CSV table of C-alpha atoms in Angstrom, one decimal:
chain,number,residue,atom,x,y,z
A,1,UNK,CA,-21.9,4.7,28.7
A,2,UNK,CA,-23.1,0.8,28.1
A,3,UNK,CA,-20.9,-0.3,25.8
A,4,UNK,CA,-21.1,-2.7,22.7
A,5,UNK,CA,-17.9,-3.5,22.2
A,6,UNK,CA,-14.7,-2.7,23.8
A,7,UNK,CA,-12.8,-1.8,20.3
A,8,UNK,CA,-14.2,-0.6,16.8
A,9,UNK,CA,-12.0,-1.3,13.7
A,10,UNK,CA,-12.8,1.1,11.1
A,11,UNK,CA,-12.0,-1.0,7.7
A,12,UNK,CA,-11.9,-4.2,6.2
A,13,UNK,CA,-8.3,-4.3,4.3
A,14,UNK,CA,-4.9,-6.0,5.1
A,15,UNK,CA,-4.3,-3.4,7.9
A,16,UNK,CA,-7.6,-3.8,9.8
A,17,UNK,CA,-7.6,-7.4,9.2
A,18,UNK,CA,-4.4,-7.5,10.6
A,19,UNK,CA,-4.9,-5.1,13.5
A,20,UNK,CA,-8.1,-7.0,14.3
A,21,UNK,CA,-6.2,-10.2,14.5
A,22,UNK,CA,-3.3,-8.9,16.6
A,23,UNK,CA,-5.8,-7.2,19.0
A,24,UNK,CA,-7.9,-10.6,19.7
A,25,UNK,CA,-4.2,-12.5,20.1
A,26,UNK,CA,-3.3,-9.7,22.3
A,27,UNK,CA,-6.3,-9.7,24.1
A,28,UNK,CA,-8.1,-13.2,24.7
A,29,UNK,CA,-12.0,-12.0,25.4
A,30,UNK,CA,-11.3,-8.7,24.4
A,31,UNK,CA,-15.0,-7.6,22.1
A,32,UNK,CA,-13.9,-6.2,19.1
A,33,UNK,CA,-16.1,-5.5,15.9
A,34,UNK,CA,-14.4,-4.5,12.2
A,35,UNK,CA,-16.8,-3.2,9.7
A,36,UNK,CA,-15.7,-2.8,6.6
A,37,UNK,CA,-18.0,-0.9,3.9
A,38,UNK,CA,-18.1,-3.4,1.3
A,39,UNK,CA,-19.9,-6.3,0.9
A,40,UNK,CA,-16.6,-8.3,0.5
A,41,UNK,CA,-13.4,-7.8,2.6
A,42,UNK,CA,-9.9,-6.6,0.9
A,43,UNK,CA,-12.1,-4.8,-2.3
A,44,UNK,CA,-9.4,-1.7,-2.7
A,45,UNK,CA,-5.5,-1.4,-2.1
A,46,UNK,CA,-5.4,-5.6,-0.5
A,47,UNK,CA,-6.8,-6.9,-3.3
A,48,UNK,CA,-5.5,-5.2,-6.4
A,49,UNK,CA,-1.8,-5.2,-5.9
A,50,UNK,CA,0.7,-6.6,-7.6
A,51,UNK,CA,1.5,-9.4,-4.6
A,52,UNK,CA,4.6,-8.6,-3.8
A,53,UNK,CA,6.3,-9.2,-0.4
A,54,UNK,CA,8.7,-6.1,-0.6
A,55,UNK,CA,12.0,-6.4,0.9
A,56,UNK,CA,12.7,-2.7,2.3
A,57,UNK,CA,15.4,-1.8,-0.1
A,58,UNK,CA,14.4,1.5,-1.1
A,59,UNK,CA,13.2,2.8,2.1
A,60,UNK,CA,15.1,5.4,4.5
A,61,UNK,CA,17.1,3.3,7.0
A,62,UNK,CA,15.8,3.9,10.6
A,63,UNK,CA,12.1,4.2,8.9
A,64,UNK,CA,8.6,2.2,9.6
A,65,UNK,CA,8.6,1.6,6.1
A,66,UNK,CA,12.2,0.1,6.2
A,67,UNK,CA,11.6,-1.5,9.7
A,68,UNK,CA,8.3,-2.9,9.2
A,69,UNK,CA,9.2,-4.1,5.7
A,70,UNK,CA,12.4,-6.0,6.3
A,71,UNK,CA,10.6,-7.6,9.5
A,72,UNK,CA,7.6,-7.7,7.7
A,73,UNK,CA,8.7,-9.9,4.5
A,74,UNK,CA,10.6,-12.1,6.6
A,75,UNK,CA,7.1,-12.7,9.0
A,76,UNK,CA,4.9,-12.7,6.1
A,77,UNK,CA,6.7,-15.8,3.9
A,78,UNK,CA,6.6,-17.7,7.9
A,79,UNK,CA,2.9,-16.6,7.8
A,80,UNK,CA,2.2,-17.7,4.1
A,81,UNK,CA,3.8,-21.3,4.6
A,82,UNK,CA,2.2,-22.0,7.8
A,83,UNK,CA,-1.5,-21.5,6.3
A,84,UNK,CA,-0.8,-23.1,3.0
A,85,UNK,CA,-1.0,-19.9,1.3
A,86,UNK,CA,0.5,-19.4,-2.6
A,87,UNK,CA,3.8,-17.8,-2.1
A,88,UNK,CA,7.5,-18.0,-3.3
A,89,UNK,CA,10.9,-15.9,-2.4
A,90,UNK,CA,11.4,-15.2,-5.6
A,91,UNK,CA,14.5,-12.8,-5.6
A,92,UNK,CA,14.3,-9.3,-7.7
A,93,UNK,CA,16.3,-7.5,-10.3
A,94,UNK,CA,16.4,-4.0,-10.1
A,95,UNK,CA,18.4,-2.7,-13.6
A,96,UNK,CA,19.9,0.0,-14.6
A,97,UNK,CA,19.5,1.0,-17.7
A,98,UNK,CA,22.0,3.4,-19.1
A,99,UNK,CA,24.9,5.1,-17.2
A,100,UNK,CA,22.8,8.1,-15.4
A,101,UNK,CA,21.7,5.3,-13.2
A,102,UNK,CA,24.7,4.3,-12.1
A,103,UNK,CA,25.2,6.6,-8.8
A,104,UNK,CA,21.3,5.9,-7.8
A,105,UNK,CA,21.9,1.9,-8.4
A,106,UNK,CA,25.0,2.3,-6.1
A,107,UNK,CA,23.3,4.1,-3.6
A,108,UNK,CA,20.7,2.2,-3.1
A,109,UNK,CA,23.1,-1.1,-2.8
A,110,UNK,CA,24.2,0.6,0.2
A,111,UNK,CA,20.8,1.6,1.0
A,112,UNK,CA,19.6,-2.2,1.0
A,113,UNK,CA,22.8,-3.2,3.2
A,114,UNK,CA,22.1,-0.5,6.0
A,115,UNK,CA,18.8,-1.9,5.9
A,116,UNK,CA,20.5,-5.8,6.6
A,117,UNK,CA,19.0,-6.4,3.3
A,118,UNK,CA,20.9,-9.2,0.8
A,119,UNK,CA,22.2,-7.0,-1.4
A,120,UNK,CA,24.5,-8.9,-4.8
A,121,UNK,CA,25.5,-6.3,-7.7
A,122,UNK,CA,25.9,-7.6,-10.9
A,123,UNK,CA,27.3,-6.5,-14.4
A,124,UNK,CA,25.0,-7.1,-17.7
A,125,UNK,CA,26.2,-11.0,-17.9
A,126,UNK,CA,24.6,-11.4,-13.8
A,127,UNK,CA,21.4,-10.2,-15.3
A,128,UNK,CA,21.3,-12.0,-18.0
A,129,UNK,CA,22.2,-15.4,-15.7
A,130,UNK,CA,18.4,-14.3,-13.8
A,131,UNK,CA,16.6,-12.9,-17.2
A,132,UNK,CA,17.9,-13.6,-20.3
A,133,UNK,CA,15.5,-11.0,-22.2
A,134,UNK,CA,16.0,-8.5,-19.8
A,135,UNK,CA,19.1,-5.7,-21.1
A,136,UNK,CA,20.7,-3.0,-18.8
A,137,UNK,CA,24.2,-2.3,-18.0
A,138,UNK,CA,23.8,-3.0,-14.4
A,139,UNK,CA,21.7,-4.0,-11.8
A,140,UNK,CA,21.1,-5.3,-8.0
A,141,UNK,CA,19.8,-9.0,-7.0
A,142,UNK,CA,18.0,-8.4,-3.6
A,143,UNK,CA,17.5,-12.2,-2.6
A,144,UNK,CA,14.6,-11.8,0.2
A,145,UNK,CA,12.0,-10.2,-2.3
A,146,UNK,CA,9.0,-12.5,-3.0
A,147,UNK,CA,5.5,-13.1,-4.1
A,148,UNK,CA,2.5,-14.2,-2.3
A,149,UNK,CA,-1.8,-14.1,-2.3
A,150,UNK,CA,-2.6,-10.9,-0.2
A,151,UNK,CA,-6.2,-11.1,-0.6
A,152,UNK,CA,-6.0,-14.7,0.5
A,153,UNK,CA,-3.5,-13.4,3.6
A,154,UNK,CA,-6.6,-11.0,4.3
A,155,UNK,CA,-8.7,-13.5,4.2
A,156,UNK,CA,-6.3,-15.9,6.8
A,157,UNK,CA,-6.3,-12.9,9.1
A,158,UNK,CA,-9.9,-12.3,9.1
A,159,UNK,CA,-10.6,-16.5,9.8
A,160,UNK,CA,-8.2,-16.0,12.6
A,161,UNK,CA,-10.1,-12.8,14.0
A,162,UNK,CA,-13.3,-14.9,14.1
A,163,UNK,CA,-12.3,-17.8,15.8
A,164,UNK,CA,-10.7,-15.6,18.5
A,165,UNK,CA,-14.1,-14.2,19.0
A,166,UNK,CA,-14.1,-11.1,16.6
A,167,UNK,CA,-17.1,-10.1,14.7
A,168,UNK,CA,-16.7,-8.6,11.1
A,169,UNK,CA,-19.7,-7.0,9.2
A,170,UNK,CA,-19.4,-6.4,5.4
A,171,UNK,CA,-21.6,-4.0,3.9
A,172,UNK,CA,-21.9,-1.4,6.9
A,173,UNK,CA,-20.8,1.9,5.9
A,174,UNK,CA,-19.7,4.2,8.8
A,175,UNK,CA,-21.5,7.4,8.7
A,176,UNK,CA,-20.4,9.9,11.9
A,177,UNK,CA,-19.0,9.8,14.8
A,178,UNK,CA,-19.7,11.8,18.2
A,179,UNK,CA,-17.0,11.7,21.1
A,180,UNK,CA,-18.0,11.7,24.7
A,181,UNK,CA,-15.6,11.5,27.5
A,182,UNK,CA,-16.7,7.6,28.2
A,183,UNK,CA,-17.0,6.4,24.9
A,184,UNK,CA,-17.2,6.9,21.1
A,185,UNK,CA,-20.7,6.8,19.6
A,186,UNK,CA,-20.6,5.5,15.6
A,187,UNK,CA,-24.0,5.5,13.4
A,188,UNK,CA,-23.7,3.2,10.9
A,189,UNK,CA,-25.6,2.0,7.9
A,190,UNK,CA,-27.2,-0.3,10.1
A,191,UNK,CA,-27.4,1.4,13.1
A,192,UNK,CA,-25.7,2.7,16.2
A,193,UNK,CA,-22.4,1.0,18.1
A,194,UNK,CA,-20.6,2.4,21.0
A,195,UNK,CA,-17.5,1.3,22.0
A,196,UNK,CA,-14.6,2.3,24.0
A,197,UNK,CA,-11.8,2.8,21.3
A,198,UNK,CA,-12.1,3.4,17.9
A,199,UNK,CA,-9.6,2.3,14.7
A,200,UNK,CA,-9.2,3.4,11.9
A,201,UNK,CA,-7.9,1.9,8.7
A,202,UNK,CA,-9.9,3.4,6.4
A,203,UNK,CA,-6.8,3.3,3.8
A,204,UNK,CA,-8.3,5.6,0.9
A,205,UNK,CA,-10.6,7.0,3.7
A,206,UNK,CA,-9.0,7.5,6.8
A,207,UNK,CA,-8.1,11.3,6.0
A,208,UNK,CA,-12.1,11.5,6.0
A,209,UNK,CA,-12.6,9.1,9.0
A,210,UNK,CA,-10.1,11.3,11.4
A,211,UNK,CA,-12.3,14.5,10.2
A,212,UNK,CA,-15.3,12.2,11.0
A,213,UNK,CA,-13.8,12.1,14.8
A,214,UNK,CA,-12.7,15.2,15.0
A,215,UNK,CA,-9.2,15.6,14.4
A,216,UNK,CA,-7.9,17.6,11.8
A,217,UNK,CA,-5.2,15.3,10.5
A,218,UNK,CA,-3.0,18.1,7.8
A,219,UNK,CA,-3.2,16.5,5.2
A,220,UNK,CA,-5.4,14.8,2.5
A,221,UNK,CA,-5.4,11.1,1.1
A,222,UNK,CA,-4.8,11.7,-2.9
A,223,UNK,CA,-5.9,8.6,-5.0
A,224,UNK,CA,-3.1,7.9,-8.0
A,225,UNK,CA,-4.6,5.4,-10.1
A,226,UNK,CA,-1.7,2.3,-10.8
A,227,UNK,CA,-3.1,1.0,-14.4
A,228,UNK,CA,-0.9,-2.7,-15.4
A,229,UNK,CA,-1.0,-4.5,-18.3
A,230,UNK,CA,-0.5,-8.2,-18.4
A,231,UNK,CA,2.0,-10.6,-21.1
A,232,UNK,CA,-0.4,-12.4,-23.2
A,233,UNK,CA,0.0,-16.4,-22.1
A,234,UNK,CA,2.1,-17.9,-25.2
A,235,UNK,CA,4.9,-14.6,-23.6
A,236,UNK,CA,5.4,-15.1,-20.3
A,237,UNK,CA,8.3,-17.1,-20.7
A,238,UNK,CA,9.8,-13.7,-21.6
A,239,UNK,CA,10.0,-12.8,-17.3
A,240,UNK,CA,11.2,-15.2,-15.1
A,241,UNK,CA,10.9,-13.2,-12.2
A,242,UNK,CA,10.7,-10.1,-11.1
A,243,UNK,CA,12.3,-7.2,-12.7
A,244,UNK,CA,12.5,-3.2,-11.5
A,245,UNK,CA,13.5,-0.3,-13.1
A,246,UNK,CA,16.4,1.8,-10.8
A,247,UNK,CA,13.9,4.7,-8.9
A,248,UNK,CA,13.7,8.3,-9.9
A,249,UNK,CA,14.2,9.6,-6.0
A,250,UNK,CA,12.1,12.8,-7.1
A,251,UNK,CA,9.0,11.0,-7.6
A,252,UNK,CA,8.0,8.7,-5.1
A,253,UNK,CA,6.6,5.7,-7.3
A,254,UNK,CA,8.5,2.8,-8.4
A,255,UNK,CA,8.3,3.1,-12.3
A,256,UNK,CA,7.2,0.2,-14.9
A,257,UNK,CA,8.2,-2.8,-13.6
A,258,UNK,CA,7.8,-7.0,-14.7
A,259,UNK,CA,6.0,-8.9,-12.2
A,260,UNK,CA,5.3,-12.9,-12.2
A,261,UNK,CA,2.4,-13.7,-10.3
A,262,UNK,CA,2.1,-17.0,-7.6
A,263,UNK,CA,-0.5,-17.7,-10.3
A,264,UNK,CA,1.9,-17.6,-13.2
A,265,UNK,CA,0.5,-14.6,-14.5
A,266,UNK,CA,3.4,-11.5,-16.0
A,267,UNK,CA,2.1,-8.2,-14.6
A,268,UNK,CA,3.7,-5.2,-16.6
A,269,UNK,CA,3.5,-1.9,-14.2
A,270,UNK,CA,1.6,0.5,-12.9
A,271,UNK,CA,2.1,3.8,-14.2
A,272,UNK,CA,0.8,6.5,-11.5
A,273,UNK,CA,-1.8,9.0,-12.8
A,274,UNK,CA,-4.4,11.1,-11.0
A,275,UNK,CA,-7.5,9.2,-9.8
A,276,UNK,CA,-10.5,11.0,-10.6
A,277,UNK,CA,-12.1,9.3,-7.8
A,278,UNK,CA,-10.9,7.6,-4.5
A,279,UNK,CA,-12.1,4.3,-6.2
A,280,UNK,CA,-11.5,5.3,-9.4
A,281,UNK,CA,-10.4,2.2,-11.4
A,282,UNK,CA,-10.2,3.7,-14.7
A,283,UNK,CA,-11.0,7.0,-16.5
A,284,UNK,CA,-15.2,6.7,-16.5
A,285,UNK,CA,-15.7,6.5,-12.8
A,286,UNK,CA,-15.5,10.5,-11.5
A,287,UNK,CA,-16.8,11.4,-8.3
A,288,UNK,CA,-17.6,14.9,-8.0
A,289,UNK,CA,-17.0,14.7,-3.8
A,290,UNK,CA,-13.8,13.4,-4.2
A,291,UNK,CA,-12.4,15.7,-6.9
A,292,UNK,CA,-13.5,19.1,-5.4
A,293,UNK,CA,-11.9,17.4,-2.4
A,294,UNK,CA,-8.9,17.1,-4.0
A,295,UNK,CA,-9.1,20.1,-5.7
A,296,UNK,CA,-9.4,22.2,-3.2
A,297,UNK,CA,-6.8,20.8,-1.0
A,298,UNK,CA,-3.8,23.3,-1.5
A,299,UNK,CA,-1.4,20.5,-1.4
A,300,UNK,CA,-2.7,19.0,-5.1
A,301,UNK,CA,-1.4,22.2,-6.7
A,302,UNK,CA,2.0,22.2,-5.3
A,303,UNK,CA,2.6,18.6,-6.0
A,304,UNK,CA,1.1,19.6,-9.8
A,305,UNK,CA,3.5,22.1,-9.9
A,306,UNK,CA,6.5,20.2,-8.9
A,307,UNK,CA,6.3,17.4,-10.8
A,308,UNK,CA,4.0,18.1,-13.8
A,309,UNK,CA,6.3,16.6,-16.3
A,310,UNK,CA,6.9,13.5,-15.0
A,311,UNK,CA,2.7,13.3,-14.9
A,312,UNK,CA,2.9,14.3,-18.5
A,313,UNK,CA,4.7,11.1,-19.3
A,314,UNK,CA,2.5,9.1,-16.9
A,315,UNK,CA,-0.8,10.5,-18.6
A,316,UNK,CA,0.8,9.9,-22.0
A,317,UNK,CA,1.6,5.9,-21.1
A,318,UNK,CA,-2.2,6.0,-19.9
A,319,UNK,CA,-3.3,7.0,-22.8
A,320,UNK,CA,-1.2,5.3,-25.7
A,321,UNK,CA,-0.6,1.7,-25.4
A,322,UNK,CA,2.5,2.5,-27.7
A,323,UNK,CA,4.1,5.1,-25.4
A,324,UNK,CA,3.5,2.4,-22.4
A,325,UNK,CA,5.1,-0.4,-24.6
A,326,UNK,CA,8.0,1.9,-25.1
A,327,UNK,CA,8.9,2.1,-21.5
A,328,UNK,CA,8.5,-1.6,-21.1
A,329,UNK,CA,11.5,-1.5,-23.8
A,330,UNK,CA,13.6,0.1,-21.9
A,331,UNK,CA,13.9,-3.2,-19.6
A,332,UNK,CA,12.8,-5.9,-22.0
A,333,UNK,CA,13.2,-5.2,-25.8
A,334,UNK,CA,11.5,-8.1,-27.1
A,335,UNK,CA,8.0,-6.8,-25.9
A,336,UNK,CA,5.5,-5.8,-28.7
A,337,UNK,CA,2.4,-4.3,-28.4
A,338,UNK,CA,0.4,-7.7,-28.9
A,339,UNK,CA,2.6,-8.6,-26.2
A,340,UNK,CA,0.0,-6.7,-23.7
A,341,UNK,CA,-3.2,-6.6,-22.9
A,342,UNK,CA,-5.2,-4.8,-20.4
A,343,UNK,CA,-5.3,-5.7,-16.5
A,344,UNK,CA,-6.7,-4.1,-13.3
A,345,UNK,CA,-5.7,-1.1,-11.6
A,346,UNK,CA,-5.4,0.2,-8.2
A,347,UNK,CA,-5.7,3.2,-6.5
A,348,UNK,CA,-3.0,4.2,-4.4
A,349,UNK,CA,-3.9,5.8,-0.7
A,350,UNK,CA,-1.1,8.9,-0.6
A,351,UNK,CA,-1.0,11.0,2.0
A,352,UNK,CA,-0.3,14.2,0.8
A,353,UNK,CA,0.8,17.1,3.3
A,354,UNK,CA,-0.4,20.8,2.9
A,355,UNK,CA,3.1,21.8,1.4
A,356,UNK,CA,2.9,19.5,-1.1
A,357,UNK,CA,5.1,17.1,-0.2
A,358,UNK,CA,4.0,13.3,-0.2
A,359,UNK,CA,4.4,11.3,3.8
A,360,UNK,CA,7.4,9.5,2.6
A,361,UNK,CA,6.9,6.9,6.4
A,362,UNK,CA,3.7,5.1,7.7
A,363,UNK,CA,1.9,7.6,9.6
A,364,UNK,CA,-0.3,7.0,12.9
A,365,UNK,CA,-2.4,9.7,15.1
A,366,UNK,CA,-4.6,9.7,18.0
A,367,UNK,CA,-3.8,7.6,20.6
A,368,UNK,CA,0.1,7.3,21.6
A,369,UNK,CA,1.3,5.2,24.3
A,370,UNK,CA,4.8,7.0,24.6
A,371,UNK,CA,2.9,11.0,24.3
A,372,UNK,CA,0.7,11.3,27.8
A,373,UNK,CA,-0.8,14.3,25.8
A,374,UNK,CA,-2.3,12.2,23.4
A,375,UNK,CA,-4.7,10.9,25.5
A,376,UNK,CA,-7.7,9.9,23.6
A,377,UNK,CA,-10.0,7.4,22.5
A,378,UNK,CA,-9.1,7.5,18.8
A,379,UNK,CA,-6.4,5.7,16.9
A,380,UNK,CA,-5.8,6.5,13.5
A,381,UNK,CA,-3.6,5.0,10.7
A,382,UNK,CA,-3.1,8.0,8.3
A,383,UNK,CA,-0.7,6.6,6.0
A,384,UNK,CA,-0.3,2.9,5.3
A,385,UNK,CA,0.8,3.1,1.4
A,386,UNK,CA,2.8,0.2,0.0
A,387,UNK,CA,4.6,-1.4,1.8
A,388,UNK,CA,2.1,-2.0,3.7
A,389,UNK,CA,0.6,-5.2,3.2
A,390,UNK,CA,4.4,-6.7,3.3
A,391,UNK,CA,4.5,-5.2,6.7
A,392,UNK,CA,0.3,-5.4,7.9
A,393,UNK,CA,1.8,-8.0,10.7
A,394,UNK,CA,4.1,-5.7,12.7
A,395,UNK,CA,2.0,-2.6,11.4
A,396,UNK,CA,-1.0,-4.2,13.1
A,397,UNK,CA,1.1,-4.8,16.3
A,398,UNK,CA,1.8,-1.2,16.5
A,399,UNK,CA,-2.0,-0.7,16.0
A,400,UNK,CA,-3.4,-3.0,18.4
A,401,UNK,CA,-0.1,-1.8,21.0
A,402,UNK,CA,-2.1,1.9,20.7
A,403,UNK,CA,-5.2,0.4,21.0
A,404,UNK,CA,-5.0,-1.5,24.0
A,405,UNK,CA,-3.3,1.4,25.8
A,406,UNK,CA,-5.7,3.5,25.0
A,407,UNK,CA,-8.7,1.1,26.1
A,408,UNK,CA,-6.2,0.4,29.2
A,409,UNK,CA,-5.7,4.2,30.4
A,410,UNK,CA,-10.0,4.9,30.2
A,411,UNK,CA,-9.8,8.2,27.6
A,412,UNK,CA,-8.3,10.3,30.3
């Protein structure tokens, strides 16, 4: 086969950015092409977070998620203050409420320490030293926690990708893929490409991407739609910083949380209800594909099934701004409902297993250095939930480290 390029990377987010610009360092000449769907780059999960650089606290020591993250945040503030980008170590509280939090906030003190995370406890007169509106009985400072510009991080990591020689179309939509021994054929939007390996970070796609290839990756990507609020201007001196609920450990999102923006801004959330769309941003946009997918995917109903009340609460805060303003309470009583109005949401990429149960680690398939039976010209990045764009500089490493072994050992 004649090929275009030597590597295809399959979307235009924080992770392909970043896997695109660790395969051109890795690789001086090395032809590599992104194309990313959109006609702008960082349009989904990048560029509707809440910009926080995480610090690994809550994640399973010996994890990616807890590797990448601590490594990750670390990298990312170098990154941000070498190319002048908006960012600040900020510090977080994470409070305890009431005293059937106590055990979880203890644990996960000594959750954040096995992690070589900065971990100081405090009683209710240490949170009030960080955030005097803010009440609990207890509560952790974890001192590496910080805030940056994602979408302008994406944006670095795409500049750098260019000058390195990279190309990156917007606006081309990949639509199938055939597999030959010598090469991977794509048809795109705009025509054909052929290359020798082919990436994937599709994020809220790349369930549909692998299937595209032909691998059958067991499991499905199920969109939860993160919906925030935002302090009106004249009350954002009521959050300093950044404030987090202790986490329920039998649901896997974080809960209402206060976060100050690099731009000065007071983000209040997300809650986590069912998208009715992969890009569904709010309860008008359905996609019919995407919810028979869903549907139809056994895993939905076992995950509806185990935790159906918590989603009652969750679809309840969606729907009444009064029910949402009540859980703000719980961390900072002086909150009205005046005090919010209306942000963006996201749409969270979760991998969801057959069983029900949600991938808990960044996931990869295809290609594997380390697994001789792996052997293909495919590399896939099947789970990259937050935090992920924290940890898009080593998680693009790993990438890229696939990548080039794959291109290096031919497809055999």
């Amino acid at each position: 086969m004649r090929y275009d390029v030597d590597v295809l990377v399959v979307g235009g987010g924080i992770v392909g950015l970043a896997t695109a610009h660790a395969l051109t360092g890795a690789r001086p000449g090395l032809r590599l092409t992104l194309l990313e769907k959109e006609p702008g780059l960082a349009a989904h999960q990048t560029g509707r977070n809440s910009g926080v650089i995480h610090s690994g606290v809550y994640y399973r020591p010996g994890s990616l998620k807890a590797r990448y993250a601590v490594a990750g945040a670390a990298e990312m503030v170098e990154f941000c203050r070498t190319h002048g980008i908006p960012h600040e170590v900020t510090g977080k509280l994470i409070v305890a409420t009431g005293p059937a939090e106590l055990d979880r906030l203890r644990a996960l003190a000594e959750r954040g320490r096995a992690n070589g995370i900065p971990v100081t406890e405090l009683d209710r007169r240490g949170i009030a030293e960080y955030e005097p509106q803010v009440t609990g009985v207890a509560g952790l400072h974890i001192g590496s926690t910080g805030i940056c510009d994602f979408p302008a991080v994406a944006a670095t990591y795409a500049r750098l990708a260019r000058e390195a020689g990279a190309e990156i179309r917007t606006g081309t939509e990949l639509r199938a893929i055939a597999r030959r021994a010598d090469g991977v054929t794509v048809q795109t939007s705009a025509g054909e490409l052929r290359c020798q390996v082919l990436v994937n970070c599709a994020g809220l796609h790349s369930d549909r991407i692998a299937r595209l290839a032909g691998d059958d990756p067991g499991l499905r990507i199920v969109p939860f739609r993160g919906e925030y609020y935002e302090l009106v201007k004249e009350r954002r001196e009521l959050v300093r910083g950044l404030v987090y609920p202790v986490p329920d450990p039998a649901f896997p999102f974080l809960g209402v949380h206060l976060t100050r923006g690099v731009h000065g801004d007071v983000h209040v959330g997300p809650n986590a209800v069912p998208a009715l769309a992969r890009e569904g941003y709010d309860w008008r946009t359905v996609r019919a594909r995407d919810l028979a997918g869903t549907a139809a995917f056994p895993g939905t109903w076992r995950i509806a099934r185990r935790h159906w009340r918590y989603e009652v609460g969750e679809l309840h805060r969606s729907l009444s701004k009064r029910a949402f303003t009540s859980a703000v309470q719980r961390l900072l009583p002086a909150v009205v409902p005046a005090d919010l109005v209306r942000a963006g949401a996201g749409v969270r990429a979760q991998a969801v297993a057959r069983d029900g149960s949600l991938l808990d680690d960044f996931a990869f398939a295809g290609f594997d250095p380390d697994d001789p039976r792996s052997a293909r010209r495919l590399v896939h990045v099947l789970n990259a939930p937050s935090p992920a764009a924290t940890a898009s500089l080593p998680i693009g490493r790993e990438v890229a480290r696939r990548a080039l072994a794959a291109l290096d050992a031919g497809g055999r």
